[in-house]
Each structure stands twice: as structure tokens, then as C-alpha cells.
Amino acid sequence: EVQLVESGGGLVQPGGSLRLTCAASGFTVGSYYMSWVRQAPGKGLEWVSIIHSGGTTYYADSVKGRFIISRDNSKNTLYLQMNSLRTEDTAVYYCARLTFRAFDPWGQGILVTVSS
Amino acid sequence: DIQMTQSPSSLSASVGDRVTITCRASQTISTYLNWYQQKPGKAPKLLIYAASSLQSGVPSRFSGSGSGTDFTLTISSLQPEDFATYYCQQSYSTSSFTFGPGTKVDIK
């Protein structure tokens, strides 16, 4: 079964850092484009970042220079390193696989709260 | 960047109704348009990809159409489990993705 499970969320102060982890099973992370999408409380979906199978990375303007997407093929895991966090980064973060240029499947989501 | 709009932002409907949601892109995106369903507290679920292809396991009452800049999601006969928020999303470029603002479908 293809599955994604996020972890690493929690409460962090503004300016702090956090690393999210997305463990994949049922497929090889390094063979697909993998992405992070977030959803602020009560708001819509916002694409955050993507890493291509070849390793190229892209970011939304709102996180460029602060967030870093990466993967560990040996652990079949995707990461999102979040630095210089702001209150507006508070959201549920989802990892997702890009299949036929659509996001599927999605993880269950992990909450990140940035607050003092 | 490509911007996505959806209409309506919300709608009230009854079980058995035919429901249509529209999505418009700020520039042509061919058929690189996907539709998702999201229920409260849950991750989004892919319904339609490439504008009109039904994702495996999704009921056939869901259908999508359109190309270029204008797209439509149709639910032919609304069921109780279909009350949710629906998002369109463009994937014209694999370096930047955009979601529409969502359409909430609730019970009349």
C-alpha cells in the first residue's frame, strides 16, 4: 500500500526552526516528484515546495530562502527544513507525491504552530 | 505566476442535485488541471486529474471538463458523503503549482 506519514510538527517560537519528516512506504521517494503543501487554519491549500526525481528543487515565494526540501533515498523519506519561522507559517503541512502531474497520495498532515 | 479562481465560493444543495463548480486560470494551462475533495480535518483527496480523467476508486458521478483557461467539476447526483470543500489546482509547470481558493458544498 502506498502511504505517506508526516512527523516533526509542534510549537515553535517566531524565528525558530523545525524539520518535518515524511516517511514513505509502498514506493520509492527518489523515483517521483515529491512536494509539501500547507493549509493555514480555516484557509485554503498553498503549495510550498517540490523536489524533482533528479534532485532539482523549487519553492513558493513565501518560503524561498527560509525552507529547504530534501530527501534521503536510503530511508525513503522526504524532509522540510523550516528556518526563520514566522507566525504566518502556522499551518497543517502535508507531503504528497506528484503522479500524472497531480498530488496523490497525501499524508495525514502535521500541525506546525509558530507562536511566542 | 498562474492564478486560479473558483466559483462559487460556496453553495447549498440537496441530495440528488446536480452540482457544477467552475475554475478559471489566469493563463492557458492546456489540460493540466486537477480537482480535490477535502473534508474537515482530513487530507485532500484527488478526484480528477488532467481535467477529465477520473482517479481510480472515485465514483462516476464526478466528472471534469475543460481546457485552456476554463474548467468545470460536475457532481451528477449529490450524495451525503459529497458535502465537502473542493479545490482545483494547476500543474502546467512542475516548478510552481497553484490551488484555487476552494468551493464549500453544504446541505441546503
Short mmCIF file of C-alpha atoms in Angstrom, two decimals:
data_model
loop_
_atom_site.label_atom_id
_atom_site.label_comp_id
_atom_site.label_asym_id
_atom_site.label_seq_id
_atom_site.Cartn_x
_atom_site.Cartn_y
_atom_site.Cartn_z
CA GLU A 1 0.00 0.00 0.00
CA VAL A 2 1.27 3.44 -0.92
CA GLN A 3 1.41 5.61 2.20
CA LEU A 4 2.93 8.84 3.48
CA VAL A 5 3.28 9.67 7.17
CA GLU A 6 4.41 13.10 8.40
CA SER A 7 6.05 13.84 11.74
CA GLY A 8 8.08 16.55 13.43
CA GLY A 9 5.48 19.24 13.88
CA GLY A 10 4.80 21.21 17.02
CA LEU A 11 5.02 24.60 18.67
CA VAL A 12 7.97 26.84 17.85
CA GLN A 13 8.73 30.48 18.58
CA PRO A 14 8.98 33.06 15.81
CA GLY A 15 12.46 32.99 14.32
CA GLY A 16 12.92 29.36 15.27
CA SER A 17 13.47 26.25 13.19
CA LEU A 18 11.73 22.93 12.73
CA ARG A 19 12.29 19.91 10.49
CA LEU A 20 9.35 17.97 9.14
CA THR A 21 9.71 14.35 8.08
CA CYS A 22 7.57 12.40 5.62
CA ALA A 23 8.12 8.65 5.67
CA ALA A 24 7.05 6.86 2.51
CA SER A 25 6.08 3.24 2.03
CA GLY A 26 4.94 1.25 -0.98
CA PHE A 27 7.03 3.23 -3.44
CA THR A 28 10.48 4.80 -3.82
CA VAL A 29 10.65 8.51 -2.95
CA GLY A 30 13.65 9.06 -5.20
CA SER A 31 11.74 7.92 -8.28
CA TYR A 32 8.99 10.52 -8.01
CA TYR A 33 8.49 14.26 -7.71
CA MET A 34 7.63 14.91 -4.05
CA SER A 35 6.04 18.02 -2.61
CA TRP A 36 4.93 19.85 0.52
CA VAL A 37 1.58 21.64 0.67
CA ARG A 38 0.28 23.59 3.66
CA GLN A 39 -3.06 24.83 4.94
CA ALA A 40 -3.34 27.64 7.47
CA PRO A 41 -6.19 27.30 9.98
CA GLY A 42 -9.51 27.86 8.23
CA LYS A 43 -7.80 28.71 4.93
CA GLY A 44 -7.19 27.06 1.58
CA LEU A 45 -4.33 24.95 0.26
CA GLU A 46 -0.97 26.54 -0.52
CA TRP A 47 1.81 24.76 -2.41
CA VAL A 48 5.14 25.12 -0.58
CA SER A 49 7.92 23.21 -2.32
CA ILE A 50 8.79 20.36 -4.66
CA ILE A 51 11.81 18.15 -5.28
CA HIS A 52 12.07 16.50 -8.65
CA SER A 53 13.27 12.93 -9.10
CA GLY A 54 16.53 14.37 -10.45
CA GLY A 55 17.00 16.45 -7.31
CA THR A 56 16.03 19.90 -8.58
CA THR A 57 14.09 21.90 -6.01
CA TYR A 58 11.56 24.72 -6.24
CA TYR A 59 9.83 26.87 -3.63
CA ALA A 60 6.89 29.18 -3.26
CA ASP A 61 7.95 32.82 -2.97
CA SER A 62 6.54 32.90 0.57
CA VAL A 63 9.15 30.40 1.82
CA LYS A 64 12.06 30.87 -0.59
CA GLY A 65 15.32 31.35 1.26
CA ARG A 66 13.87 30.04 4.54
CA PHE A 67 12.72 26.47 3.80
CA ILE A 68 14.75 23.61 2.33
CA ILE A 69 13.27 20.45 0.84
CA SER A 70 15.39 17.32 0.71
CA ARG A 71 15.14 13.55 0.70
CA ASP A 72 17.07 10.54 1.92
CA ASN A 73 16.66 7.72 -0.57
CA SER A 74 18.20 5.19 1.83
CA LYS A 75 15.48 5.97 4.36
CA ASN A 76 12.79 6.54 1.72
CA THR A 77 12.00 9.80 3.47
CA LEU A 78 11.23 13.38 2.47
CA TYR A 79 12.13 16.37 4.64
CA LEU A 80 11.26 20.03 5.00
CA GLN A 81 13.71 22.12 6.98
CA MET A 82 11.94 25.29 8.08
CA ASN A 83 14.06 28.19 9.31
CA SER A 84 13.30 31.76 10.36
CA LEU A 85 9.73 30.74 11.04
CA ARG A 86 7.01 33.39 11.12
CA THR A 87 3.57 33.38 12.66
CA GLU A 88 2.11 33.18 9.15
CA ASP A 89 3.82 29.81 8.67
CA THR A 90 1.35 28.31 11.15
CA ALA A 91 -0.46 25.59 9.23
CA VAL A 92 -1.05 21.92 8.73
CA TYR A 93 1.72 20.66 6.45
CA TYR A 94 1.07 17.80 4.05
CA CYS A 95 3.55 15.84 2.00
CA ALA A 96 2.31 14.49 -1.31
CA ARG A 97 3.57 12.58 -4.31
CA LEU A 98 3.16 14.00 -7.80
CA THR A 99 1.59 11.38 -10.06
CA PHE A 100 0.34 12.23 -13.57
CA ARG A 101 1.01 15.85 -12.52
CA ALA A 102 -1.47 15.58 -9.67
CA PHE A 103 -0.86 15.27 -5.94
CA ASP A 104 -1.67 11.73 -4.89
CA PRO A 105 -1.42 10.31 -2.34
CA TRP A 106 -1.23 12.77 0.56
CA GLY A 107 -0.03 12.22 4.09
CA GLN A 108 -2.36 12.78 7.02
CA GLY A 109 -0.84 16.19 7.76
CA ILE A 110 1.13 17.60 10.66
CA LEU A 111 0.43 20.82 12.55
CA VAL A 112 3.10 23.48 12.90
CA THR A 113 2.31 26.36 15.24
CA VAL A 114 4.56 29.41 15.29
CA SER A 115 3.80 31.49 18.35
CA SER A 116 5.51 33.17 21.28
CA ASP B 1 2.63 33.11 -11.64
CA ILE B 2 -0.60 31.45 -12.71
CA GLN B 3 -3.59 32.46 -10.60
CA MET B 4 -6.65 30.27 -10.12
CA THR B 5 -10.19 31.38 -9.32
CA GLN B 6 -13.21 29.29 -8.46
CA SER B 7 -16.93 30.00 -8.42
CA PRO B 8 -18.98 29.91 -6.46
CA SER B 9 -17.05 30.15 -3.19
CA SER B 10 -19.84 28.22 -1.52
CA LEU B 11 -23.12 26.62 -2.41
CA SER B 12 -26.01 24.91 -0.71
CA ALA B 13 -27.53 21.88 -2.37
CA SER B 14 -29.75 18.91 -1.67
CA VAL B 15 -29.06 15.22 -2.01
CA GLY B 16 -29.70 14.24 -5.61
CA ASP B 17 -28.93 17.69 -7.02
CA ARG B 18 -26.61 18.22 -9.96
CA VAL B 19 -23.75 20.47 -8.84
CA THR B 20 -21.32 22.37 -11.04
CA ILE B 21 -18.19 24.17 -9.87
CA THR B 22 -16.09 26.26 -12.21
CA CYS B 23 -12.38 27.05 -12.14
CA ARG B 24 -10.54 29.60 -14.23
CA ALA B 25 -6.80 30.01 -14.80
CA SER B 26 -5.15 33.38 -15.41
CA GLN B 27 -3.41 31.96 -18.49
CA THR B 28 -3.80 28.89 -20.64
CA ILE B 29 -2.83 25.67 -18.87
CA SER B 30 -3.92 23.16 -21.53
CA THR B 31 -5.50 20.32 -19.52
CA TYR B 32 -3.07 20.46 -16.59
CA LEU B 33 -5.90 20.89 -14.10
CA ASN B 34 -6.77 18.69 -11.14
CA TRP B 35 -9.68 18.58 -8.69
CA TYR B 36 -9.53 17.58 -5.00
CA GLN B 37 -12.12 16.98 -2.32
CA GLN B 38 -11.38 17.83 1.29
CA LYS B 39 -13.45 17.03 4.35
CA PRO B 40 -12.88 18.75 7.71
CA GLY B 41 -9.78 17.51 9.49
CA LYS B 42 -8.76 15.29 6.59
CA ALA B 43 -6.17 15.44 3.84
CA PRO B 44 -7.32 16.40 0.36
CA LYS B 45 -8.30 13.54 -1.95
CA LEU B 46 -7.64 13.55 -5.68
CA LEU B 47 -10.85 13.22 -7.71
CA ILE B 48 -9.98 14.27 -11.27
CA TYR B 49 -6.60 14.71 -12.96
CA ALA B 50 -5.69 16.10 -16.35
CA ALA B 51 -9.01 17.99 -16.42
CA SER B 52 -11.21 14.98 -17.16
CA SER B 53 -9.57 11.74 -16.01
CA LEU B 54 -11.32 10.07 -13.09
CA GLN B 55 -8.95 8.91 -10.36
CA SER B 56 -9.20 5.21 -9.57
CA GLY B 57 -11.82 4.47 -6.95
CA VAL B 58 -13.68 7.77 -7.37
CA PRO B 59 -17.42 7.38 -8.09
CA SER B 60 -18.51 8.01 -11.66
CA ARG B 61 -20.94 10.74 -10.56
CA PHE B 62 -17.87 13.00 -10.52
CA SER B 63 -16.71 14.34 -13.86
CA GLY B 64 -14.44 17.09 -15.12
CA SER B 65 -14.19 19.03 -18.34
CA GLY B 66 -12.44 21.96 -19.93
CA SER B 67 -9.16 23.05 -21.41
CA GLY B 68 -7.17 26.23 -21.82
CA THR B 69 -8.39 28.53 -19.06
CA ASP B 70 -11.90 27.35 -18.14
CA PHE B 71 -12.72 24.13 -16.32
CA THR B 72 -15.72 22.50 -14.66
CA LEU B 73 -16.26 19.87 -11.97
CA THR B 74 -19.70 18.29 -12.05
CA ILE B 75 -21.35 16.03 -9.49
CA SER B 76 -24.25 14.45 -11.33
CA SER B 77 -26.28 13.45 -8.27
CA LEU B 78 -25.05 14.79 -4.95
CA GLN B 79 -24.71 12.21 -2.20
CA PRO B 80 -24.48 12.80 1.58
CA GLU B 81 -20.76 11.95 1.57
CA ASP B 82 -20.08 14.63 -1.07
CA PHE B 83 -20.58 17.56 1.29
CA ALA B 84 -17.04 18.93 1.44
CA THR B 85 -14.76 21.63 0.05
CA TYR B 86 -13.49 21.26 -3.50
CA TYR B 87 -10.25 22.71 -4.83
CA CYS B 88 -8.91 23.00 -8.35
CA GLN B 89 -5.13 23.03 -8.91
CA GLN B 90 -2.97 23.76 -11.92
CA SER B 91 0.16 21.78 -12.77
CA TYR B 92 1.07 23.46 -16.08
CA SER B 93 4.59 23.91 -14.75
CA THR B 94 6.25 21.36 -12.48
CA SER B 95 8.19 24.14 -10.77
CA SER B 96 5.21 26.04 -9.40
CA PHE B 97 1.72 24.94 -8.52
CA THR B 98 -1.40 26.88 -7.60
CA PHE B 99 -4.63 25.91 -5.94
CA GLY B 100 -7.93 27.64 -6.34
CA PRO B 101 -9.48 29.21 -3.21
CA GLY B 102 -11.98 26.38 -2.81
CA THR B 103 -15.73 25.83 -3.06
CA LYS B 104 -17.59 24.67 0.01
CA VAL B 105 -20.61 22.47 -0.71
CA ASP B 106 -23.03 22.19 2.18
CA ILE B 107 -26.51 20.91 2.83
CA LYS B 108 -29.47 23.06 1.88
#
